[in-house]
mmCIF file of C-alpha atoms and ligand atoms in Angstrom:
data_model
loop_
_atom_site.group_PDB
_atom_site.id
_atom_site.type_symbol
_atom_site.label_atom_id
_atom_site.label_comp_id
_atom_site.label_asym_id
_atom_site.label_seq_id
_atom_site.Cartn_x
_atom_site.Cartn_y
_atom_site.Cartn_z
ATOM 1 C CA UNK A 1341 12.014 40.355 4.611
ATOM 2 C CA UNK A 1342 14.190 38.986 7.131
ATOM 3 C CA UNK A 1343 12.863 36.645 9.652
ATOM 4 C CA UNK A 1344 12.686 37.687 13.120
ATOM 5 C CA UNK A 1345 11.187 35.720 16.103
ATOM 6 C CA UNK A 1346 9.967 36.821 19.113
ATOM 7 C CA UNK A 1347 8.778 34.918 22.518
ATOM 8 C CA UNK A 1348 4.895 36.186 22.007
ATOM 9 C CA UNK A 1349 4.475 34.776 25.714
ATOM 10 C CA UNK A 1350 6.412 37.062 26.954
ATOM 11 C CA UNK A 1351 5.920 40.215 24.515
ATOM 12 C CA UNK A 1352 7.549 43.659 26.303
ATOM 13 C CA UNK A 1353 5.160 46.174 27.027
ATOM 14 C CA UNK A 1354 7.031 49.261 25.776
ATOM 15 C CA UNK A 1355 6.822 52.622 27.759
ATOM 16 C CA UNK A 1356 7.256 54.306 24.354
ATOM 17 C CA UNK A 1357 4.373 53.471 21.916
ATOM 18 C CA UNK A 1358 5.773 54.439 18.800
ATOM 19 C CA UNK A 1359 8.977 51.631 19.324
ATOM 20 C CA UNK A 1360 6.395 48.535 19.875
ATOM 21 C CA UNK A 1361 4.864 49.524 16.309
ATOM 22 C CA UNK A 1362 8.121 49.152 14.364
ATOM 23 C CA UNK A 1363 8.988 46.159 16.042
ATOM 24 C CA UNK A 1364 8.277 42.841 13.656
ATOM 25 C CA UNK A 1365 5.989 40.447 15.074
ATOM 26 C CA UNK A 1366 4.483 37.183 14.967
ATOM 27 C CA UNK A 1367 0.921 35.889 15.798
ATOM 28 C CA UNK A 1368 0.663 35.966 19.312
ATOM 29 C CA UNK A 1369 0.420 32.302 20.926
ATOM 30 C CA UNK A 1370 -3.667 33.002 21.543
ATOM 31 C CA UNK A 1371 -4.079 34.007 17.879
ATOM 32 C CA UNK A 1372 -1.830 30.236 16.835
ATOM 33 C CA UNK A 1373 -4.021 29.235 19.349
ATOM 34 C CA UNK A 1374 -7.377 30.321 17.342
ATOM 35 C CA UNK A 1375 -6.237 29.007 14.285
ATOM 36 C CA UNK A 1376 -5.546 25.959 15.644
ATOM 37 C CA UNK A 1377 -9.158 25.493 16.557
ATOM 38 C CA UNK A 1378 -10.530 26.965 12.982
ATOM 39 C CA UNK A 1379 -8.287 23.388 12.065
ATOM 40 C CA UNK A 1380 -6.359 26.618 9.704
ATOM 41 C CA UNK A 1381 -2.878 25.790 12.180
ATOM 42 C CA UNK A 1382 -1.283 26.512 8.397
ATOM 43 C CA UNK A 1383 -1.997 30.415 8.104
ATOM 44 C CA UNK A 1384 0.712 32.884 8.800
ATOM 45 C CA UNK A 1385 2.713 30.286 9.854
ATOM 46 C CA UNK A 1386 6.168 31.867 8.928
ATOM 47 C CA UNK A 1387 4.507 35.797 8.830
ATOM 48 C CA UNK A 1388 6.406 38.053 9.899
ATOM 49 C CA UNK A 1389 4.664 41.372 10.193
ATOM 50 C CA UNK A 1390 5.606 44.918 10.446
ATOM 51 C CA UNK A 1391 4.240 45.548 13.874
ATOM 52 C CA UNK A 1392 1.575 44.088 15.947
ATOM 53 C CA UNK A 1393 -1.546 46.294 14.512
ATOM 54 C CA UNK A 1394 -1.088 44.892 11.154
ATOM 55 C CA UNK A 1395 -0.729 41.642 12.733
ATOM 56 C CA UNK A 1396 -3.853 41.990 14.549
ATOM 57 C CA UNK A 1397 -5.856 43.347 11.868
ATOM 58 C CA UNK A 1398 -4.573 40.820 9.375
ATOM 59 C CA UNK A 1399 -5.560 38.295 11.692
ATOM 60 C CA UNK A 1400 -9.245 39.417 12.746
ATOM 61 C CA UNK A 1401 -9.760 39.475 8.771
ATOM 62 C CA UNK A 1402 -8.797 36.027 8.473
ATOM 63 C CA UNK A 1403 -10.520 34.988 11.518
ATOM 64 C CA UNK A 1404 -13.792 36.601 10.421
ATOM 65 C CA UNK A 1405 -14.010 35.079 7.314
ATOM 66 C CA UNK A 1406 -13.050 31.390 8.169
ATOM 67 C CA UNK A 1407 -15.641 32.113 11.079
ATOM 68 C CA UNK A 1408 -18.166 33.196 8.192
ATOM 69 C CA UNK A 1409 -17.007 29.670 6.190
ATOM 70 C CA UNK A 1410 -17.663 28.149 9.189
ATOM 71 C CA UNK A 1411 -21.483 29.443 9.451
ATOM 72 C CA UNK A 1412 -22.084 28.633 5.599
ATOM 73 C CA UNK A 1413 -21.445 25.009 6.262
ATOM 74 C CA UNK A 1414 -23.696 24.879 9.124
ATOM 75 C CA UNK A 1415 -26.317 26.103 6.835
ATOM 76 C CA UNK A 1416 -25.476 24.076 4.052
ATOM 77 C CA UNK A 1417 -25.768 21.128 6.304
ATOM 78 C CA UNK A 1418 -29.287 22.020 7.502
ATOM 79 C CA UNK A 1419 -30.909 23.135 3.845
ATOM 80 C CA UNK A 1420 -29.155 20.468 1.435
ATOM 81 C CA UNK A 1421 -26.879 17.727 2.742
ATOM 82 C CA UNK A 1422 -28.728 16.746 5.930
ATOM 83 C CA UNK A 1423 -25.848 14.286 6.324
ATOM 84 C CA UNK A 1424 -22.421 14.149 7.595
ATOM 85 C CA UNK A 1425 -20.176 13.724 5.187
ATOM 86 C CA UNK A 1426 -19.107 10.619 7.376
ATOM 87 C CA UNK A 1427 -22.287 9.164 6.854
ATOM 88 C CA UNK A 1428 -22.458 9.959 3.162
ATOM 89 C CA UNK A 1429 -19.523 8.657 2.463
ATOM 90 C CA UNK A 1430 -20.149 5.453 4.502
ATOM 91 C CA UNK A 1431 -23.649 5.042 2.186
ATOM 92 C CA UNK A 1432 -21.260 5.307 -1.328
ATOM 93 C CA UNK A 1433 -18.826 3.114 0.296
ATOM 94 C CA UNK A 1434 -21.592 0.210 1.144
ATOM 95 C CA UNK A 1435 -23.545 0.694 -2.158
ATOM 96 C CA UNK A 1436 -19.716 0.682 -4.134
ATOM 97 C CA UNK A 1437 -18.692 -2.791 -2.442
ATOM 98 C CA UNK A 1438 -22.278 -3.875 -2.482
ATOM 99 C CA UNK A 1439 -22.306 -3.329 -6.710
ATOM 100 C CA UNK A 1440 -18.776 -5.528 -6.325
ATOM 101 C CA UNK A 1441 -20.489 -8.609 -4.679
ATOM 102 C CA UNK A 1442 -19.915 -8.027 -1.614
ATOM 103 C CA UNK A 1443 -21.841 -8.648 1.608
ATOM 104 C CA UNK A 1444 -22.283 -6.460 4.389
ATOM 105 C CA UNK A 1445 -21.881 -7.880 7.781
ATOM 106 C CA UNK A 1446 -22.458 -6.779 11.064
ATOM 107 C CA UNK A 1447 -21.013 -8.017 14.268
ATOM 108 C CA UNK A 1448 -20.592 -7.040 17.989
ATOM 109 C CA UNK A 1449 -18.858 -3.777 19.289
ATOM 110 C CA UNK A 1450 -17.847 -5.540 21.564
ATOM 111 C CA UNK A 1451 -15.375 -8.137 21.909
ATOM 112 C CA UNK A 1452 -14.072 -11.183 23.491
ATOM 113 C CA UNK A 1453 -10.727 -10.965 25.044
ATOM 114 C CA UNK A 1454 -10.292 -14.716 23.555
ATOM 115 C CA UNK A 1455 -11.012 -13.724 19.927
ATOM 116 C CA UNK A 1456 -8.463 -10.741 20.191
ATOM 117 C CA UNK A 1457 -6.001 -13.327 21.498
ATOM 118 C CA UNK A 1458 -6.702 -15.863 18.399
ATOM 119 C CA UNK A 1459 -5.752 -12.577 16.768
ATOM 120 C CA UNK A 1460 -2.395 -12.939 18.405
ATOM 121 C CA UNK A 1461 -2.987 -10.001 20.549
ATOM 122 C CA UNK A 1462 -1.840 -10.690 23.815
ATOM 123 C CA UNK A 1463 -0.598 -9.033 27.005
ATOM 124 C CA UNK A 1464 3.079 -8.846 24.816
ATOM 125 C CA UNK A 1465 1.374 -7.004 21.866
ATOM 126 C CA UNK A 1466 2.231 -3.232 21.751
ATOM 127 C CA UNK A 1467 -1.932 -2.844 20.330
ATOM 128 C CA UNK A 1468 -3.399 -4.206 23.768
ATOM 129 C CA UNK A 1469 -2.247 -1.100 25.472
ATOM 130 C CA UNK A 1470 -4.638 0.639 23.651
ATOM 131 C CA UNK A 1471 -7.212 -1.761 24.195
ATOM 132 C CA UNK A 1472 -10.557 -0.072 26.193
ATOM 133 C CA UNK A 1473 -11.676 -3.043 28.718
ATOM 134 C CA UNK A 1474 -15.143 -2.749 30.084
ATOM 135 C CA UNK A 1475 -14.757 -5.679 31.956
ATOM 136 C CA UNK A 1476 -12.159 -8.721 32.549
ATOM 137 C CA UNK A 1477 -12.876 -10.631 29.260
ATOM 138 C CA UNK A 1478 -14.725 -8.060 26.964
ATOM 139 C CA UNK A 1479 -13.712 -4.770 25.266
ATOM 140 C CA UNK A 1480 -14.194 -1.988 22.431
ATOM 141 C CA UNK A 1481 -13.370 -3.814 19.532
ATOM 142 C CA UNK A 1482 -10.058 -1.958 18.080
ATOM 143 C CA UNK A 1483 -10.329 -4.022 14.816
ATOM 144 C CA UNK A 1484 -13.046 -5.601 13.008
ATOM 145 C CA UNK A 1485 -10.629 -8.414 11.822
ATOM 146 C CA UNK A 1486 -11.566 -10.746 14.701
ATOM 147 C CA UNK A 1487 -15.157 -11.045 14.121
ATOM 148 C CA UNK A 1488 -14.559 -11.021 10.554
ATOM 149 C CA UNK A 1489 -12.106 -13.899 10.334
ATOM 150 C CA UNK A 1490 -14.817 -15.745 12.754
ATOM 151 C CA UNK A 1491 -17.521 -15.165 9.829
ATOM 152 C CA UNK A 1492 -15.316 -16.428 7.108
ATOM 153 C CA UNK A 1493 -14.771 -19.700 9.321
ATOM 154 C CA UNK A 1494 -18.509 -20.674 8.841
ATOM 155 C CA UNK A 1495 -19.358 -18.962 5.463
ATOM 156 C CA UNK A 1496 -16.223 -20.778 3.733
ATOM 157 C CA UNK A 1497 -17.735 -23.923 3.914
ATOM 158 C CA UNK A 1498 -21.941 -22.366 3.712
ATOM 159 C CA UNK A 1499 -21.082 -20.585 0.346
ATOM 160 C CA UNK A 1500 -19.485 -20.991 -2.667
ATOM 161 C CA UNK A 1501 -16.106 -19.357 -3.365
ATOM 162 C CA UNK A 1502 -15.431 -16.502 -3.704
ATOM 163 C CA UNK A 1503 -16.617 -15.402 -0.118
ATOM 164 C CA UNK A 1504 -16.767 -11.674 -0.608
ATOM 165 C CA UNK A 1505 -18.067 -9.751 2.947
ATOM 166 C CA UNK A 1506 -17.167 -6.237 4.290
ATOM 167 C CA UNK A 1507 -17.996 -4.720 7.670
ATOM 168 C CA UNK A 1508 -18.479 -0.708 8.528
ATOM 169 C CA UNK A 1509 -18.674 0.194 11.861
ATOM 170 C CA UNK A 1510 -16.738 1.928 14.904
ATOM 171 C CA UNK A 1511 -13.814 0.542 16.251
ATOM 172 C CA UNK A 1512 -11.964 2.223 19.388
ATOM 173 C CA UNK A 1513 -8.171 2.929 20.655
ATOM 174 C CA UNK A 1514 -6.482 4.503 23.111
ATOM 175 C CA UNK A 1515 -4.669 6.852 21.368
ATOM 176 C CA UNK A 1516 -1.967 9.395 22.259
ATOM 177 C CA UNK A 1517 -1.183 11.242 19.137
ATOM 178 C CA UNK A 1518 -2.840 14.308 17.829
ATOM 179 C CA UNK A 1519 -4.245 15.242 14.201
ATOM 180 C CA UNK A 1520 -4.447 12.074 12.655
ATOM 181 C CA UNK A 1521 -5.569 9.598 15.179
ATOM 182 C CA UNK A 1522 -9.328 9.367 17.382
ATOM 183 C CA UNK A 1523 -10.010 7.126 20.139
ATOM 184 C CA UNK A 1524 -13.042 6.598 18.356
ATOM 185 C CA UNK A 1525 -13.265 5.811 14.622
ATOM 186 C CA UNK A 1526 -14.848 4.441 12.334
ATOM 187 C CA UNK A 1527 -13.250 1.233 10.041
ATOM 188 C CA UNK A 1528 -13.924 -0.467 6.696
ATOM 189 C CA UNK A 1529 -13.391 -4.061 6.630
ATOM 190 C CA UNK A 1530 -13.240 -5.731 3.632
ATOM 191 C CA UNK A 1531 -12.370 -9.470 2.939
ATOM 192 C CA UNK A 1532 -12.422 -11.585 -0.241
ATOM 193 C CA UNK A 1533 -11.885 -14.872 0.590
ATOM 194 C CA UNK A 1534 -10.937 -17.795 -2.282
ATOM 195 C CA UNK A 1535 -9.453 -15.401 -5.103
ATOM 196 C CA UNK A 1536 -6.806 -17.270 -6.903
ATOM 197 C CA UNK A 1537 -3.366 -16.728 -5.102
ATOM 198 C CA UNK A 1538 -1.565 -15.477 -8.013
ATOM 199 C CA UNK A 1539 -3.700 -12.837 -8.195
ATOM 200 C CA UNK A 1540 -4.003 -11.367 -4.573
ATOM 201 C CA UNK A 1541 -1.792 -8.257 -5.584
ATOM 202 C CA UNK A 1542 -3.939 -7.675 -8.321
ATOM 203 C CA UNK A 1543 -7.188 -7.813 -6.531
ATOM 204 C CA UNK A 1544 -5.931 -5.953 -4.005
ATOM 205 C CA UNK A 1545 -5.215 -3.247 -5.995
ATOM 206 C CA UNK A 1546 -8.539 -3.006 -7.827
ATOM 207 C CA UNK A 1547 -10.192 -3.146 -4.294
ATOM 208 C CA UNK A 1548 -7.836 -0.265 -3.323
ATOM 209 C CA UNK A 1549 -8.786 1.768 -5.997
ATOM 210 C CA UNK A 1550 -12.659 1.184 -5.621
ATOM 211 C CA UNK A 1551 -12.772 2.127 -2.500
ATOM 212 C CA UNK A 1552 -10.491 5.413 -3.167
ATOM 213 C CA UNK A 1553 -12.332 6.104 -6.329
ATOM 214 C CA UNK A 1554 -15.397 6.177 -4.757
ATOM 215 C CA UNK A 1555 -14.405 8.005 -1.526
ATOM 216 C CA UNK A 1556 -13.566 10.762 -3.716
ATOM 217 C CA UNK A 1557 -9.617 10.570 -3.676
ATOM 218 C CA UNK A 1558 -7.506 10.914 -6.702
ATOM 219 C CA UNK A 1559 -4.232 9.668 -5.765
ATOM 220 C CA UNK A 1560 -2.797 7.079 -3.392
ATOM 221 C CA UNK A 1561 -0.264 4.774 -3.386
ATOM 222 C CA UNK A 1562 0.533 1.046 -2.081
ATOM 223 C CA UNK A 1563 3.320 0.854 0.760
ATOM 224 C CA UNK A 1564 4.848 -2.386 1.869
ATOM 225 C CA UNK A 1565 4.944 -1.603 5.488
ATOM 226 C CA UNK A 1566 5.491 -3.735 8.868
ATOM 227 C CA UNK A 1567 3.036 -4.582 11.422
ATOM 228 C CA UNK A 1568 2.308 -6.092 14.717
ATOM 229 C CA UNK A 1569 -0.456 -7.573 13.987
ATOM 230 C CA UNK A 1570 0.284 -9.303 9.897
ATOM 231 C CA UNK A 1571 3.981 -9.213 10.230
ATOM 232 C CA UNK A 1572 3.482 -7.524 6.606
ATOM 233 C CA UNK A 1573 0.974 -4.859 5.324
ATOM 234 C CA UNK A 1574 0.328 -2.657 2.260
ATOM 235 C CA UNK A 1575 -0.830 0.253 2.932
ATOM 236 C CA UNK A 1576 -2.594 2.602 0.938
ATOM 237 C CA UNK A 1577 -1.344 5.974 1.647
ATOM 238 C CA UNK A 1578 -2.242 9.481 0.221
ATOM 239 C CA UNK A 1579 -0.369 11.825 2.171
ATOM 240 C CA UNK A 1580 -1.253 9.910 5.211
ATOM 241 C CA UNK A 1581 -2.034 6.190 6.030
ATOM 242 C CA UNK A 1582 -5.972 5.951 4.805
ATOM 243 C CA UNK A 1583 -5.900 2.319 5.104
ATOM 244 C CA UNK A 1584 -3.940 -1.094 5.887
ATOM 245 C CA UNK A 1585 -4.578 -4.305 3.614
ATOM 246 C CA UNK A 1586 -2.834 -8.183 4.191
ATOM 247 C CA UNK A 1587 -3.045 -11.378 2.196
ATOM 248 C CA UNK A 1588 -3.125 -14.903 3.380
ATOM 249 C CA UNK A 1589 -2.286 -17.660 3.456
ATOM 250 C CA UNK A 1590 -1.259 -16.395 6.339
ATOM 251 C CA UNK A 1591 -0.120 -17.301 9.558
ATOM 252 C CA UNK A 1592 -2.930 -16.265 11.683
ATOM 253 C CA UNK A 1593 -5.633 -18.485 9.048
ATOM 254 C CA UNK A 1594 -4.738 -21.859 11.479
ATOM 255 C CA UNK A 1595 -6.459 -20.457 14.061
ATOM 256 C CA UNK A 1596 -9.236 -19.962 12.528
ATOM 257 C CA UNK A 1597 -9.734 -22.842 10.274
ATOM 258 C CA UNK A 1598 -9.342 -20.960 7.273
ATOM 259 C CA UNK A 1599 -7.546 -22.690 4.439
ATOM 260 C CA UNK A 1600 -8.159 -20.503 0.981
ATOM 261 C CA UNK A 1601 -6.397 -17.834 0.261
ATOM 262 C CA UNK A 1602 -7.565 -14.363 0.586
ATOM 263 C CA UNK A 1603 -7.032 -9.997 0.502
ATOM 264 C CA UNK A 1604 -8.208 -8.009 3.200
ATOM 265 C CA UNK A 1605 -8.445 -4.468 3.280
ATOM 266 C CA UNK A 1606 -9.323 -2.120 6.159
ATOM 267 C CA UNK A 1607 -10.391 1.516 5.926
ATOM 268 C CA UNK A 1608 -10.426 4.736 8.200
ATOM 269 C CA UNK A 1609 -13.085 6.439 6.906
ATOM 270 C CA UNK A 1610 -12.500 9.672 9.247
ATOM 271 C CA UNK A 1611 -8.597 9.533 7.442
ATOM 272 C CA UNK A 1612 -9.964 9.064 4.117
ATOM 273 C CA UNK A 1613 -12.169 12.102 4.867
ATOM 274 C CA UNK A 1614 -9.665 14.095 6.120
ATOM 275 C CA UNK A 1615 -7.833 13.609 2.921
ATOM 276 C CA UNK A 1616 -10.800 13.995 0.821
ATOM 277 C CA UNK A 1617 -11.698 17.485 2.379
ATOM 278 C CA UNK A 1618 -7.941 18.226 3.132
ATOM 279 C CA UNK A 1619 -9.086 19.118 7.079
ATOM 280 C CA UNK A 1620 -5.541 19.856 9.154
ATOM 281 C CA UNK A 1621 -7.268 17.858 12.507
ATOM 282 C CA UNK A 1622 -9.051 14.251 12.129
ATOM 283 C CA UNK A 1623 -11.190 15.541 14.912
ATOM 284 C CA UNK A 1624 -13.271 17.544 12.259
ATOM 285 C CA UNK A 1625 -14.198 14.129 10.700
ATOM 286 C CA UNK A 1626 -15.419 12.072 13.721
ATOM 287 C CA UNK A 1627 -17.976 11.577 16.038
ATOM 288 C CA UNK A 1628 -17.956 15.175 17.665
ATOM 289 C CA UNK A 1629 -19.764 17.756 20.457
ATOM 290 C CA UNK A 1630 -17.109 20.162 19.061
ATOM 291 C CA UNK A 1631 -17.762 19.741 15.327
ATOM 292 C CA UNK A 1632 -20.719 19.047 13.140
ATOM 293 C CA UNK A 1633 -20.027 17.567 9.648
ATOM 294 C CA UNK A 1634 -16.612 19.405 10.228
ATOM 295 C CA UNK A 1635 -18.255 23.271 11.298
ATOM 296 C CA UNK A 1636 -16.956 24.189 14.425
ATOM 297 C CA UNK A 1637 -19.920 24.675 16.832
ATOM 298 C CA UNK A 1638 -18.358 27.029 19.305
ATOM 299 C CA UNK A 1639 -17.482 29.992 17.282
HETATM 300 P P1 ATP B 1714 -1.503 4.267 12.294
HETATM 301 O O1 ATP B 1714 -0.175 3.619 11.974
HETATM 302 O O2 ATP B 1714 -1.822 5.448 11.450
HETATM 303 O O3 ATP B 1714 -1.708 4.494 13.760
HETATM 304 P P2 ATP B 1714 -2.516 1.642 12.135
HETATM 305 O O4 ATP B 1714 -1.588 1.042 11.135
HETATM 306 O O5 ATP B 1714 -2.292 1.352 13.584
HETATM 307 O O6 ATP B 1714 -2.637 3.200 11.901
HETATM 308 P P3 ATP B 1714 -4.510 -0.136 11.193
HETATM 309 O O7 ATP B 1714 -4.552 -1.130 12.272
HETATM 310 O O8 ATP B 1714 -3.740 -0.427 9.955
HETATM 311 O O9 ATP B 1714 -4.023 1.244 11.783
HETATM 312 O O10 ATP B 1714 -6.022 0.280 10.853
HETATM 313 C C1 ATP B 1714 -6.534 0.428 9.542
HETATM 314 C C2 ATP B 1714 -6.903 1.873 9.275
HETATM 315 O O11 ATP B 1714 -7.754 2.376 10.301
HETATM 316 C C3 ATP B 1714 -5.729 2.818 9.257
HETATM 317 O O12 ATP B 1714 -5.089 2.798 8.012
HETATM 318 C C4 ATP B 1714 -6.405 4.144 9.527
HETATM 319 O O13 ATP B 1714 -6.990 4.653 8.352
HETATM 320 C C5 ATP B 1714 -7.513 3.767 10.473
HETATM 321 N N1 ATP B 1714 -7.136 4.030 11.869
HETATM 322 C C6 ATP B 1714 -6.401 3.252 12.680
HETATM 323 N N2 ATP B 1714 -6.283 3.796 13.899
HETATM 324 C C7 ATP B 1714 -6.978 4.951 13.848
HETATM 325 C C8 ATP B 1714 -7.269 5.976 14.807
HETATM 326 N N3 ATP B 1714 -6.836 5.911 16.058
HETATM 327 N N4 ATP B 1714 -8.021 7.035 14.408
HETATM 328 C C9 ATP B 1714 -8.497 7.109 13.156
HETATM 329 N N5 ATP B 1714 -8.272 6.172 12.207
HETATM 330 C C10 ATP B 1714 -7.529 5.107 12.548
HETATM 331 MG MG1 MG B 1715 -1.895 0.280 9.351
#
C-alpha cells in the first residue's frame, strides 16, 4: 500500500463521518507517544492504516498486551529473581573477574578536582562540562580511572606483577542525549597492570570477551576509536558502544608514577544490559522511580 502521511497534530474533524473512515492514517502523536514510554518506539512505525478505527483498535491490542508483559515482569521480579537484572549482572561480572585473578576495589564517589586534573581533565577538556561539582574542589566521579590509576601507584610496588584490580560502582555525567546515555550509571573498571607489552592486544581481547561472555552477549566487536581523554581507544561495540578499553605505556602513566605496561577496560553495565535485553531506552536499565528491573511502574 502506498504511503501516505498525515500531520496527526492537526487531524481534520470531518463533518461527514463516513469520509474520515476511508482516510489512511497513522498513529496519532499520543499513541507514538505511548509507545515511546512502553520503550516499544519501534511498533507501527511506518503503518499505514485504513482509517483511524483500525488504527485505534490495532493499537489498544498492542498496548494491552505489552501492558500485560509489563505486569508479568513485575511478578516475576517479586516470586523468582528478587534482583535487578543490574544487580545480577553486576554479581556474575565480580565473581567472572574475581575467577580471573582479579581484585575488587572500592574507592570514593567522590572526587578530587586535582586527581581529575592528573587525568588531564581540565577547564579545556570537552568531559568537564559534564562534570557534577558539589563543591569548589570535589565532584561525582565521571570515571573510575582516577582513583584506579592512584591504586595501581601503591600496589605496583606492594605486589608482585601482574597487578590485576577492577572497580564496579556508579559514576555520573551530565548528559544531553537520549536513549543511550544516563546521568547516572553504573561503570566497570578493569586494569591489568605488568602484562607483557607484546601482548596487550591479546589480553585485551580475552578480557573483552570475558566480560561479554559472561554478561550474556554473543557478538561484539573491537573499534579503534578517538578520545579526549587516551588520545586512542578500542572500543567494544555491539550495536552500540558497551565499553571503552586503552593500553599504556601511555602518556598519562608519568603522572602517576606508573612505569609497566598495562590494558584497561571500562564497562557500562546499563549499555551492556540494554544490549543484552535489547530495551529501545537505557532508562529501563538504570537506577529508576519510573522503572523497576525494566517494568514500567506507571501503567
Ligand atoms: P559515549 O561515546 O557513548 O558517550 P564515552 O566514550 O563517553 O561514551 P567512556 O568514557 O568510554 O564513554 O565510558 C566507558 C563506558 O561507560 C562506555 O562505553 C559506556 O558503556 C558507559 N557510559 C559512558 N557514559 C555513559 C552514560 N552517560 N550513560 C550510560 N553509560 C555510559
Ligand atoms: Mg568510550
Amino acid at each position: 500500500m502506498k504511503k501516505v502521511w498525515v500531520n496527526f497534530n492537526h487531524e481534520p474533524k470531518a463533518k461527514n463521518p463516513t469520509r474520515i473512515v476511508s482516510m489512511p492514517v497513522q498513529l496519532t502523536a499520543t499513541q507514538r507517544q505511548r509507545l515511546r514510554e512502553l520503550d516499544r518506539a519501534d511498533l507501527f512505525l511506518e503503518t499505514v492504516f485504513h482509517n483511524a478505527v483500525e488504527r485505534n483498535k490495532a493499537f489498544q491490542e498492542v498496548e494491552k498486551k505489552i501492558a500485560e508483559e509489563n505486569r508479568q515482569r513485575l511478578v516475576e521480579l517479586r516470586k523468582k529473581n528478587r534482583r535487578p537484572a543490574l544487580c545480577q549482572m553486576e554479581a556474575k561480572l565480580v565473581e567472572a573477574l574475581i575467577s580471573e585473578g582479579f581484585v575488587q576495589v572500592v574507592t570514593p564517589i567522590l572526587l578530587s578536582k586535582g586527581l581529575l586534573e592528573k587525568m588531564s581533565i581540565t577547564s579545556t577538556h570537552p568531559l568537564i562540562q559534564q562534570v557534577f561539582w558539589v563543591s569548589l574542589n570535589k565532584c561525582l566521579r565521571p570515571m573510575l580511572a582516577p582513583h584506579l590509576y592512584f591504586l595501581l601507584e601503591n600496589l605496583a610496588r606492594l605486589w608482585e606483577k601482574p597487578v590485576r584490580i577492577f572497580e564496579v560502582g556508579p559514576c555520573f555525567r551530565k548528559e544531553s542525549r537520549g536513549s543511550q546515555h544516563l546521568n547516572e550509571f553504573t561503570m566497570l573498571n578493569l586494569v591489568e597492570l605488568g602484562c607483557p607489552e607484546y601482548s596487550r592486544h591479546k589480553r585485551l581481547k580475552e578480557l573483552a570477551q570475558l566480560v561479554m561472555t559472561t554478561a550474556g552477549i554473543d557478538q561484539h566487536e573491537l573499534v579503534t576509536k578517538f578520545s579526549e581523554v587516551y588520545g586512542e581507544t578500542i572500543d567494544v561495540v555491539s550495536d552500540v558502544e558497551v565499553g571503552s578499553c586503552a593500553m599504556g605505556p601511555h602518556i598519562l602513566d608519568a603522572a602517576w608514577g606508573i612505569r609497566d605496561p598495562w590494558v584497561g577496560l571500562g564497562f557500562g553495565l546499563e549499555r551492556l544490559l540494554l544490549v543484552k535485553k535489547g530495551y529501545q531506552n537505557i532508562q529501563r536499565a538504570g537506577r529508576s522511580l519510573v522503572y523497576l528491573d525494566g517494568a514500567r511502574l506507571n501503567i
